[in-house]
């Protein structure tokens, strides 16, 4: 193909220097491919060939509807006109055929068909234009479909996590028809766009090195591929300073400049209900991310409605004194604090009352909670139940993350010795006065789900699939893997 590119530019140069009539696309093909029959290239006949190929290949395309709409648009496909004679197809095949370095089977990108059609085109054995149109249409259609799919996979993953899990709350923007059209426009630089799509995440690259080295067992290989897929969903590298909670491991890491400052146990959501349920009855800690930008020392716990309906009301109906014994107060529909002994707890309206637990040693949030903005009422917090951190299975919360060493986490977040010491004292003394601490610089937090991860020495670590997420992902990925 390098020779074709050279011929193409020499041909253009000769027409320009002689100031003759500009060459047709058929002229360019005839000269570049050294086959005179292409001089009679007919755009309408070629368009018809594309429509035929769309029907023939429909079930094999990643995005048949997108390809049909692009073919029917005013601009239509641009691959043959802009990539065939400038080496774009060869460049694309180079990247597609190396997709096994990402654990993805190259054949899903039509690599064999594209290569075969390209070789036939260059063979100088084509004797009929109809065959030429068919071959060009195959290259046009399959290359366009393959490039869009390849970029979407590397930038966003093989599968859409939001379709797999009801509690995947990370933003996830997959390719759209509009994006596909933008990619396939006439300014497309295949080498640049394919290179930029390569995942930049440091952990992804480490897993990729293990994959390429080829020393993984079949089981470990699949586990590594699932972690790589989850990192593709993330679509970015980790920042310089962040908090990382790996839900299956039930641990939290504080990381700065690539170094782990501390690891602590955490308690995550319990697993009594069916995983990936969208009914709201499940308690798994969701996969999500955000920015920890404030904390409340000696917090007030605004008890979620779900806990009120499922748990608290049963206790109060049996004994109205339960609220006082737990340092809790109740607000009626007017927002007024009411005496629990004056309430008809059998009335339906009490389900809409609001309940709070005041600061104190027995507050369910402990002596501090760490907030990051999200609409799901998920946060990190202390707990009075310290003994739970010694358990091997620490999946027992209602979804929030309980941290073992809140004072150390607070110190890491505020990055101010004086403020950190003050917070540590308040936590230790369990002062009843509640106050907010707003950080000057928010710190990213990631609540993630990796049953396979890497330790500080880049050795594989594996953790129990506490929510049963792996089977679902493994099945969804199966058809794409080599």
XYZ file of C-alpha atoms in Angstrom, residues 68-371:
304
model
C -27.358 2.349 6.672
C -28.060 5.893 7.806
C -24.536 7.017 6.936
C -24.843 5.437 3.474
C -28.146 7.226 2.872
C -26.993 10.602 4.198
C -26.131 13.548 1.960
C -22.409 13.025 2.535
C -22.481 9.258 2.766
C -19.372 7.168 3.273
C -15.950 8.752 2.758
C -13.635 5.798 3.434
C -12.754 4.779 -0.150
C -12.319 8.359 -1.328
C -10.184 9.445 1.632
C -8.493 6.346 3.061
C -7.962 3.679 0.409
C -5.219 5.413 -1.544
C -3.579 7.156 1.416
C -2.919 4.064 3.517
C -5.780 4.505 5.980
C -7.071 0.960 5.470
C -3.674 -0.581 6.124
C -3.284 1.557 9.240
C -6.691 0.481 10.465
C -5.857 -3.200 9.911
C -2.611 -2.732 11.830
C -4.549 -1.622 14.915
C -7.406 -4.072 14.480
C -5.070 -7.054 14.154
C -3.365 -6.029 17.405
C -6.633 -5.902 19.342
C -5.694 -9.205 20.963
C -3.340 -7.089 23.116
C -6.555 -5.853 24.712
C -7.903 -9.392 24.941
C -10.328 -8.750 22.086
C -10.570 -11.167 19.164
C -9.418 -9.319 15.982
C -11.850 -11.323 13.844
C -14.844 -9.490 15.322
C -13.611 -6.395 13.461
C -13.954 -8.079 10.028
C -10.153 -8.137 9.716
C -10.008 -11.255 7.518
C -12.658 -9.970 5.111
C -11.077 -6.518 4.850
C -7.615 -7.973 4.280
C -8.915 -10.421 1.671
C -10.781 -7.672 -0.206
C -7.742 -5.384 -0.087
C -5.475 -8.113 -1.465
C -7.936 -8.851 -4.269
C -8.103 -5.158 -5.133
C -4.331 -4.993 -5.430
C -3.998 -8.261 -7.350
C -4.575 -6.701 -10.826
C -6.776 -9.696 -11.602
C -10.133 -7.901 -11.531
C -11.683 -7.950 -15.007
C -15.176 -6.584 -14.382
C -16.262 -3.330 -12.786
C -19.124 -5.020 -10.962
C -16.603 -7.131 -9.040
C -14.555 -3.998 -8.366
C -17.605 -2.189 -6.992
C -18.376 -5.127 -4.717
C -14.820 -5.262 -3.365
C -14.655 -1.508 -2.816
C -18.055 -1.582 -1.109
C -16.858 -4.317 1.258
C -13.791 -2.323 2.210
C -15.886 0.830 2.613
C -18.569 -0.718 4.762
C -16.514 -3.105 6.881
C -13.713 -0.612 7.550
C -16.163 2.088 8.619
C -18.069 -0.291 10.884
C -14.872 -1.753 12.349
C -13.280 1.603 13.144
C -16.325 2.929 15.000
C -16.649 -0.325 16.973
C -12.917 -0.441 17.778
C -12.864 3.124 19.092
C -16.033 2.642 21.128
C -14.673 -0.541 22.708
C -11.319 0.934 23.700
C -12.796 4.180 24.964
C -15.925 2.808 26.650
C -15.704 -0.974 26.925
C -17.108 -4.010 25.154
C -20.435 -3.826 26.954
C -22.525 -1.115 28.558
C -22.271 -1.514 32.365
C -25.537 0.338 32.891
C -27.312 -2.494 31.084
C -25.615 -5.068 33.296
C -25.982 -3.561 36.742
C -28.787 -1.643 38.385
C -26.341 0.111 40.718
C -23.713 1.319 38.274
C -23.866 5.080 38.846
C -20.758 6.271 37.004
C -21.267 8.486 33.965
C -20.872 6.437 30.793
C -21.057 8.002 27.317
C -20.931 5.433 24.543
C -20.760 6.265 20.842
C -23.853 7.624 19.089
C -24.695 7.928 15.397
C -23.656 11.591 15.569
C -20.284 10.631 17.017
C -19.832 7.900 14.394
C -20.463 10.423 11.613
C -17.931 12.795 13.151
C -15.326 10.041 13.276
C -15.872 9.036 9.658
C -15.709 12.503 8.152
C -13.222 13.520 5.457
C -10.656 14.865 7.939
C -10.204 11.479 9.587
C -6.622 10.591 10.504
C -6.822 6.873 11.236
C -3.418 6.589 12.915
C -4.057 9.542 15.201
C -7.561 8.611 16.279
C -6.648 4.945 16.869
C -3.590 5.936 18.856
C -5.555 8.398 20.999
C -8.167 5.725 21.759
C -5.647 3.460 23.497
C -6.532 3.335 27.239
C -4.276 5.594 29.317
C -5.083 4.170 32.747
C -1.912 3.014 34.510
C -3.519 -0.098 35.979
C -4.945 -0.990 32.574
C -1.451 -0.881 31.074
C -0.118 -3.115 33.855
C -2.870 -5.672 33.280
C -2.201 -5.422 29.554
C 1.472 -6.230 30.101
C 0.488 -9.351 32.025
C -1.845 -10.326 29.204
C 0.772 -9.835 26.487
C 3.384 -11.742 28.492
C 1.088 -14.765 28.195
C 1.924 -16.370 31.546
C -1.646 -16.402 32.814
C -3.750 -19.470 33.412
C -7.034 -19.639 31.503
C -8.969 -18.655 34.617
C -6.597 -15.835 35.555
C -6.665 -14.574 31.993
C -10.440 -14.194 32.089
C -10.216 -12.464 35.460
C -7.637 -10.002 34.085
C -9.819 -9.337 31.039
C -12.774 -8.468 33.279
C -10.653 -5.975 35.215
C -9.443 -4.447 31.946
C -13.045 -4.122 30.808
C -14.032 -2.380 34.033
C -11.100 0.002 33.600
C -12.266 0.766 30.053
C -15.632 1.766 31.526
C -13.780 4.228 33.712
C -12.335 5.871 30.602
C -9.615 7.827 32.413
C -6.558 7.437 34.585
C -6.618 7.856 38.339
C -5.637 11.354 39.550
C -2.535 12.190 41.594
C -4.398 12.003 44.899
C -7.529 9.966 45.520
C -9.455 7.575 47.731
C -10.108 4.134 46.289
C -12.669 1.723 47.758
C -12.632 -1.738 46.212
C -16.001 -3.165 47.179
C -15.237 -6.931 46.854
C -11.985 -6.494 48.781
C -13.837 -4.475 51.433
C -10.854 -2.163 51.804
C -10.079 1.510 51.290
C -6.805 2.903 49.980
C -5.551 6.457 50.310
C -3.246 7.094 47.371
C -1.028 10.048 46.501
C 1.488 10.331 43.658
C 1.054 6.648 42.885
C 1.973 5.569 46.433
C -0.404 3.954 48.902
C -0.425 6.050 52.066
C -2.689 3.726 54.032
C -5.009 0.768 53.626
C -7.933 0.187 55.963
C -10.863 -2.185 56.264
C -14.323 -0.974 55.350
C -17.836 -2.336 55.622
C -19.895 -2.240 52.428
C -23.506 -2.967 51.475
C -25.090 -6.225 52.501
C -26.142 -8.865 49.998
C -29.471 -10.226 51.246
C -31.310 -9.164 48.095
C -30.785 -10.229 44.503
C -27.833 -8.515 42.884
C -28.344 -5.960 40.071
C -31.956 -5.493 41.136
C -33.564 -2.222 40.055
C -36.456 -2.440 42.528
C -34.670 -0.444 45.221
C -34.717 -3.339 47.668
C -31.066 -4.211 47.337
C -28.354 -2.828 49.590
C -25.188 -3.302 47.560
C -22.789 -0.390 47.679
C -23.105 1.109 44.190
C -20.253 1.601 41.768
C -19.788 5.350 41.586
C -17.289 8.179 41.875
C -17.252 11.765 43.041
C -15.306 14.394 44.941
C -15.014 14.316 48.722
C -15.275 18.006 49.549
C -16.743 18.231 53.049
C -17.229 16.278 56.239
C -19.474 16.548 59.263
C -17.875 15.965 62.640
C -20.293 14.433 65.151
C -22.969 14.200 62.493
C -26.721 14.144 62.566
C -28.074 11.076 60.792
C -31.026 11.800 58.537
C -32.484 8.325 58.453
C -33.392 7.259 54.890
C -37.029 6.511 54.119
C -36.144 2.990 53.039
C -34.746 2.212 56.498
C -37.696 3.936 58.181
C -40.257 1.821 56.317
C -38.422 -1.501 56.431
C -36.899 -1.388 59.906
C -37.421 1.624 62.147
C -41.232 1.772 62.155
C -41.502 -1.840 63.275
C -39.360 -1.063 66.333
C -41.223 2.171 67.154
C -44.662 0.576 66.760
C -43.623 -2.085 69.237
C -42.145 0.493 71.615
C -42.417 4.296 71.124
C -39.633 4.665 73.678
C -37.259 3.118 71.135
C -36.567 6.547 69.612
C -35.416 8.119 72.875
C -33.293 5.100 73.703
C -31.468 5.552 70.383
C -31.115 9.339 70.647
C -33.579 9.798 67.781
C -36.250 12.421 67.133
C -39.259 12.441 64.815
C -40.677 15.291 62.719
C -44.287 15.366 61.529
C -45.519 16.421 58.090
C -45.276 20.100 59.131
C -41.607 19.697 60.029
C -42.292 19.922 63.784
C -40.616 17.722 66.392
C -43.281 15.621 68.072
C -43.466 13.488 71.187
C -43.414 9.857 69.991
C -45.887 8.905 72.725
C -48.551 11.196 71.209
C -48.394 9.680 67.715
C -50.720 7.027 66.294
C -47.989 4.806 64.889
C -50.530 2.625 63.081
C -51.520 5.494 60.767
C -50.239 5.387 57.196
C -49.070 9.000 57.418
C -46.212 8.122 59.769
C -44.378 6.568 56.829
C -43.808 10.118 55.584
C -42.512 11.441 58.911
C -38.829 12.322 59.049
C -36.481 10.770 61.580
C -33.080 11.938 62.737
C -30.486 10.570 65.111
C -28.629 13.252 67.037
C -24.852 13.297 67.546
C -23.487 10.995 70.200
C -21.452 7.871 70.888
C -24.278 5.648 69.615
C -24.960 7.543 66.364
C -25.050 5.066 63.489
C -22.676 7.305 61.509
C -20.172 7.299 64.350
C -18.389 10.574 64.968
C -17.772 11.728 61.414
C -19.148 11.339 57.899
C -17.439 12.166 54.620
C -19.591 13.650 51.869
